[in-house]
Coordinates of C-alpha atoms in Angstrom, one line a residue:
M5 CA -36.1 136.8 -24.0
M6 CA -34.4 139.2 -26.5
A7 CA -34.6 141.9 -23.7
S8 CA -32.3 139.8 -21.6
V9 CA -29.8 139.0 -24.3
L10 CA -29.6 142.9 -25.0
K11 CA -29.2 143.9 -21.6
W12 CA -25.9 141.7 -21.4
I13 CA -24.6 142.8 -25.1
V14 CA -25.0 146.5 -24.6
P15 CA -22.1 147.6 -23.0
W16 CA -22.1 149.7 -19.4
E17 CA -19.5 152.4 -20.6
F18 CA -19.4 152.4 -24.4
S19 CA -16.5 153.5 -26.0
W20 CA -16.1 154.9 -29.8
V21 CA -12.3 154.1 -29.5
F22 CA -12.8 150.8 -28.6
L23 CA -15.1 149.7 -30.4
L24 CA -13.7 150.8 -34.0
S25 CA -10.7 149.4 -32.8
F26 CA -12.0 145.7 -32.4
I27 CA -13.7 146.3 -35.5
G28 CA -10.7 147.4 -37.2
F29 CA -8.7 144.2 -36.4
S30 CA -11.6 142.1 -36.7
V31 CA -11.5 142.8 -40.4
F32 CA -7.8 143.1 -40.9
Y33 CA -7.9 139.5 -39.6
V34 CA -10.5 138.3 -41.8
R35 CA -8.5 139.6 -45.2
G36 CA -5.7 137.8 -43.9
C37 CA -7.3 134.6 -43.3
R38 CA -8.2 135.3 -47.2
R39 CA -4.9 135.6 -48.6
L40 CA -3.0 133.2 -46.0
H41 CA -3.6 129.8 -44.9
V42 CA -4.5 129.9 -41.4
S43 CA -5.2 126.8 -39.2
V44 CA -8.3 126.5 -37.8
G45 CA -6.7 125.9 -34.3
R46 CA -5.0 129.2 -34.8
R47 CA -7.9 131.3 -36.0
L48 CA -10.1 130.1 -32.9
S49 CA -7.1 130.9 -30.2
F50 CA -7.5 134.6 -32.0
W51 CA -11.3 134.8 -32.0
V52 CA -11.4 133.3 -28.3
G53 CA -9.0 136.0 -27.0
M54 CA -10.9 138.6 -28.9
A55 CA -13.7 137.9 -27.8
L56 CA -12.5 137.8 -24.3
I57 CA -11.6 141.4 -24.6
Y58 CA -14.6 142.3 -26.1
V59 CA -17.0 140.7 -23.2
S60 CA -14.5 141.9 -20.3
L61 CA -14.2 145.9 -21.6
H62 CA -17.6 146.6 -23.7
T63 CA -20.4 144.6 -22.2
Y64 CA -22.7 145.3 -19.0
L65 CA -20.6 142.5 -17.2
D66 CA -18.3 145.5 -16.9
Y67 CA -20.7 146.9 -14.2
F68 CA -19.7 143.8 -12.1
F69 CA -16.6 144.3 -12.6
E70 CA -16.3 147.9 -11.1
H71 CA -18.5 147.1 -8.1
E72 CA -17.2 143.5 -7.0
F73 CA -13.3 142.9 -6.4
F74 CA -13.3 139.1 -7.0
M75 CA -15.4 139.9 -10.4
H76 CA -13.0 143.2 -11.3
R77 CA -9.8 140.0 -10.5
I78 CA -11.5 137.9 -13.3
Q79 CA -11.5 140.8 -15.7
Q80 CA -7.9 141.9 -14.8
I81 CA -6.6 138.2 -15.3
V82 CA -8.1 138.2 -18.2
L83 CA -6.8 141.3 -20.0
H84 CA -3.6 140.6 -18.3
H85 CA -2.9 136.8 -19.2
L86 CA -5.4 134.9 -20.8
A87 CA -6.7 137.0 -23.5
P88 CA -3.2 138.3 -24.7
L89 CA -1.6 134.8 -24.2
L90 CA -4.5 133.3 -26.7
I91 CA -4.1 136.2 -29.4
I92 CA -0.2 136.0 -29.5
A93 CA -0.4 132.2 -29.3
S94 CA -2.4 132.5 -32.6
Y95 CA 0.7 134.3 -34.1
P96 CA -1.7 137.0 -36.0
G97 CA 1.2 139.2 -36.8
T98 CA 2.0 138.3 -40.5
V99 CA -2.2 137.7 -41.3
L100 CA -3.0 141.5 -39.9
H101 CA 0.0 142.5 -42.2
K102 CA -1.6 140.6 -45.1
G103 CA -5.1 142.3 -44.1
L104 CA -4.0 145.8 -44.6
P105 CA -4.7 147.4 -47.4
F106 CA -1.1 147.6 -49.8
R107 CA -1.6 151.4 -50.0
W108 CA -1.7 151.5 -46.3
R109 CA 1.4 148.9 -46.3
L110 CA 3.4 150.9 -48.3
R111 CA 2.7 154.5 -47.6
L112 CA 1.9 154.3 -43.9
L113 CA 3.4 151.3 -42.2
R114 CA 6.7 150.9 -43.9
P115 CA 7.4 154.5 -43.2
A116 CA 6.4 154.7 -39.9
R117 CA 8.4 151.4 -38.8
R118 CA 11.5 152.8 -40.7
S119 CA 11.3 156.6 -38.5
W120 CA 13.2 157.2 -35.4
P121 CA 10.8 157.7 -33.0
W122 CA 9.2 154.0 -33.9
R123 CA 12.3 152.4 -33.5
L124 CA 12.9 154.5 -30.5
A125 CA 10.2 153.5 -29.0
S126 CA 10.3 149.7 -29.9
A127 CA 13.5 149.6 -28.4
V128 CA 12.5 150.4 -25.4
W129 CA 9.3 148.9 -24.9
C130 CA 10.3 145.6 -26.2
N131 CA 13.2 145.3 -24.4
P132 CA 13.1 142.0 -23.1
A133 CA 14.0 143.6 -19.3
V134 CA 11.2 146.6 -19.9
A135 CA 8.3 144.4 -20.6
T136 CA 9.1 141.6 -18.0
V137 CA 9.4 144.6 -14.9
V138 CA 6.2 146.6 -16.7
F139 CA 4.3 143.5 -17.2
V140 CA 5.1 142.9 -13.4
A141 CA 4.9 146.3 -12.5
F142 CA 1.3 147.0 -13.7
I143 CA -0.5 144.4 -12.1
L144 CA 1.1 145.0 -8.8
M145 CA 0.9 148.7 -9.3
W146 CA -3.3 148.4 -10.0
L147 CA -3.5 146.5 -6.7
V148 CA -2.5 148.9 -4.3
P149 CA -5.7 150.5 -2.6
S150 CA -5.2 153.9 -3.1
M151 CA -4.4 153.4 -7.0
Q152 CA -7.2 151.1 -7.0
T153 CA -9.0 153.7 -5.8
L154 CA -8.2 156.2 -8.0
A155 CA -9.4 154.0 -10.8
M156 CA -12.6 153.6 -9.3
L157 CA -13.5 157.2 -9.4
D158 CA -12.0 158.5 -12.5
W159 CA -13.1 156.7 -15.6
R160 CA -10.2 158.1 -17.5
I161 CA -8.2 156.3 -15.0
Y162 CA -10.1 153.1 -15.2
R163 CA -9.6 152.9 -19.0
F164 CA -5.9 153.7 -18.6
M165 CA -5.6 150.5 -16.2
N166 CA -7.6 148.2 -18.4
W167 CA -5.7 149.3 -21.5
S168 CA -2.2 149.2 -19.5
M169 CA -2.7 145.6 -18.8
L170 CA -3.6 144.7 -21.9
A171 CA -0.6 146.4 -23.8
S172 CA 1.6 145.0 -21.4
G173 CA 0.2 141.3 -21.5
F174 CA 0.2 141.7 -25.5
T175 CA 4.0 142.9 -25.2
Y176 CA 5.4 140.1 -22.6
W177 CA 3.6 137.1 -24.5
W178 CA 5.0 138.2 -28.1
L179 CA 8.5 138.0 -26.5
V180 CA 7.8 135.1 -24.7
L181 CA 6.0 133.0 -27.5
D182 CA 8.5 134.2 -30.2
H183 CA 9.0 131.1 -32.9
R184 CA 12.5 132.8 -34.0
P185 CA 15.8 132.1 -32.2
R186 CA 17.9 135.3 -31.1
P187 CA 18.6 137.0 -33.1
P188 CA 16.4 138.4 -34.7
G189 CA 14.1 137.4 -31.5
R190 CA 14.6 139.5 -28.2
M191 CA 15.2 136.7 -26.2
T192 CA 16.9 133.9 -25.7
P193 CA 14.7 130.4 -25.7
G194 CA 16.1 129.1 -22.3
I195 CA 14.9 132.8 -20.8
R196 CA 11.4 132.4 -23.0
V197 CA 10.7 129.4 -20.9
L198 CA 12.0 130.8 -17.5
S199 CA 10.5 133.8 -17.6
P200 CA 6.9 132.9 -16.7
G201 CA 7.8 131.2 -13.7
I202 CA 10.2 134.4 -12.8
T203 CA 7.2 137.0 -13.3
M204 CA 4.8 134.8 -11.5
T205 CA 6.1 134.5 -8.2
P206 CA 5.5 138.1 -7.0
Q207 CA 2.2 137.9 -8.4
I208 CA 1.6 134.9 -6.4
L209 CA 3.0 136.5 -3.0
A210 CA 0.6 139.5 -3.8
G211 CA -2.2 137.1 -3.9
A212 CA -1.0 135.1 -0.6
I213 CA -0.8 138.7 1.0
V214 CA -4.9 139.6 -0.4
T215 CA -6.1 136.0 0.5
F216 CA -4.5 135.9 4.2
S217 CA -5.5 139.6 4.7
K218 CA -7.8 140.2 8.1
H219 CA -9.4 143.3 7.4
D220 CA -10.9 144.9 4.0
L221 CA -8.2 146.1 1.9
Y222 CA -10.5 147.6 -1.2
P223 CA -13.4 149.9 0.9
I224 CA -13.8 151.7 -2.0
F225 CA -16.0 149.0 -3.7
E226 CA -18.4 149.0 -0.4
I227 CA -18.3 153.0 -1.3
C228 CA -19.2 152.5 -4.8
G229 CA -21.7 149.4 -3.7
R230 CA -21.1 145.9 -4.2
A231 CA -22.7 143.9 -7.1
F232 CA -23.2 141.1 -4.8
T233 CA -24.0 140.4 -0.9
F234 CA -21.5 138.7 -0.3
N235 CA -19.1 139.1 3.2
V236 CA -16.5 141.3 2.4
L237 CA -13.7 139.2 3.7
T238 CA -15.1 136.4 1.3
A239 CA -15.2 138.0 -1.7
Q240 CA -11.6 139.3 -1.1
L241 CA -10.4 135.8 -0.2
V242 CA -12.0 134.7 -3.6
G243 CA -9.9 137.6 -5.6
G244 CA -6.9 136.5 -3.4
V245 CA -7.3 133.0 -4.7
I246 CA -8.0 133.8 -8.2
M247 CA -4.4 136.1 -8.3
W248 CA -2.6 133.3 -7.0
V249 CA -4.1 130.1 -8.9
P250 CA -5.6 130.4 -12.0
A251 CA -2.7 133.5 -13.0
A252 CA -0.1 131.2 -12.1
L253 CA -1.9 128.3 -14.4
I254 CA -2.0 130.7 -17.1
E255 CA 1.5 131.5 -16.7
S256 CA 2.5 127.9 -16.8
A257 CA 0.7 127.5 -19.7
G258 CA 2.5 130.5 -21.8
G259 CA 6.0 128.8 -20.5
L260 CA 4.9 125.3 -22.0
L261 CA 4.1 126.7 -25.1
A262 CA 7.4 128.7 -24.9
M263 CA 9.0 125.3 -24.0
R264 CA 7.3 123.4 -27.3
Q265 CA 8.7 126.6 -29.8
W266 CA 12.3 126.1 -28.2
L267 CA 11.9 122.2 -29.1
Q268 CA 11.0 122.9 -32.5
L269 CA 14.1 125.2 -33.2
S270 CA 16.1 122.8 -31.8
R271 CA 14.7 119.7 -33.7
S272 CA 15.1 122.1 -36.7
G273 CA 18.8 123.3 -36.4
R274 CA 18.0 126.9 -36.2
I275 CA 19.7 127.6 -32.6
R276 CA 23.2 128.3 -33.3
R277 CA 25.6 126.2 -30.5
K278 CA 28.6 127.4 -29.2
P279 CA 31.5 124.6 -30.4
W280 CA 33.1 123.0 -27.4
P281 CA 36.7 123.9 -26.9
T282 CA 39.3 121.6 -27.9
R283 CA 41.9 120.3 -26.1
R284 CA 45.0 121.0 -27.7
T285 CA 47.9 118.3 -27.4
P286 CA 51.1 120.3 -26.3
A287 CA 54.0 120.3 -29.4
A288 CA 56.6 117.4 -28.8
A289 CA 59.8 119.0 -27.7
Q290 CA 62.6 119.7 -29.9
P291 CA 65.8 117.9 -29.5

C-alpha cells in the first residue's frame, strides 16, 4: 500500500528549482499568516491552488501529462487557469510580503522594486494589453502541432512551456482580480469583468477546432507512446472539450469574482465618478 502511494508522490522528472521555489513560497505564506489575520477561505484557496501546481508538475502524474493529449490539456488548464485563479483569489501578496524576513524586505526587495529594470519589466509585463495578449497567445501557441512536438521532444522547452503558462496566468488574474480602483489598479473595474469573456473566445474556437477535427493533429503522442489505449480521435475530442468547456467555466468564475470586487468598490464609494455636465441657462438678454 505504501509503495503504491509513494509511486504517485515521487516526481516523474525531479526539479530542484521547482521544489525550492515551492517550499520557499509555502514557508513565507505560513510566516505571513502568523503575523496577519487571514480568513479560512483565503487560506484554503491558496493551499488548494498550490497543491494543484505541485500535483501537476512534480508527481508521477506528469508521466500521463506527457503521454496523453487529453491529460496534457488538463495539466495546461490547471496551470494556466485554475491554480493561478485560486491563488490570486486568496490575495496572498500582503501575506507573502509579511512572511519575508524584515532584512530581506529592507535590503533586497525595496531596492529591487525601485530599480529601473524592475520598473521597466513591471510596466511592460503588467500592462493590461500585453498581459491579456500574452495570456491568450501562450495557450494558443502551445496548441500548434509543431510547437507541441518541440515541447514533447525537449525537456527544456517542456518546462518553459509549463512555466510560461503559470507566469502568464498569474499576471493576468492578478490584473483581473485587483481589488483596488483605477488608479492605482491598472484596469478599470468594468474592463476586469469583461476581460475574461474576451480572452475565452479564441480559446473556445481553438477547442472547437480540435474537438471536431477528423484526423490526428498531434502524432507526437503516438511516437512517444500513449499512456492509455483510447482511440486517437476520441482522446483528441476529449482534449478539445476540456479546452472548450471547463476553461470557459473557470474564466466565467473569474469574471464573477471581478464583478463582486466591482460591486464592493461601488458600495464603498471608492470608484471615482465623473460629474454629469449641467445644462446652463442662457443669461437674460440685456435691454
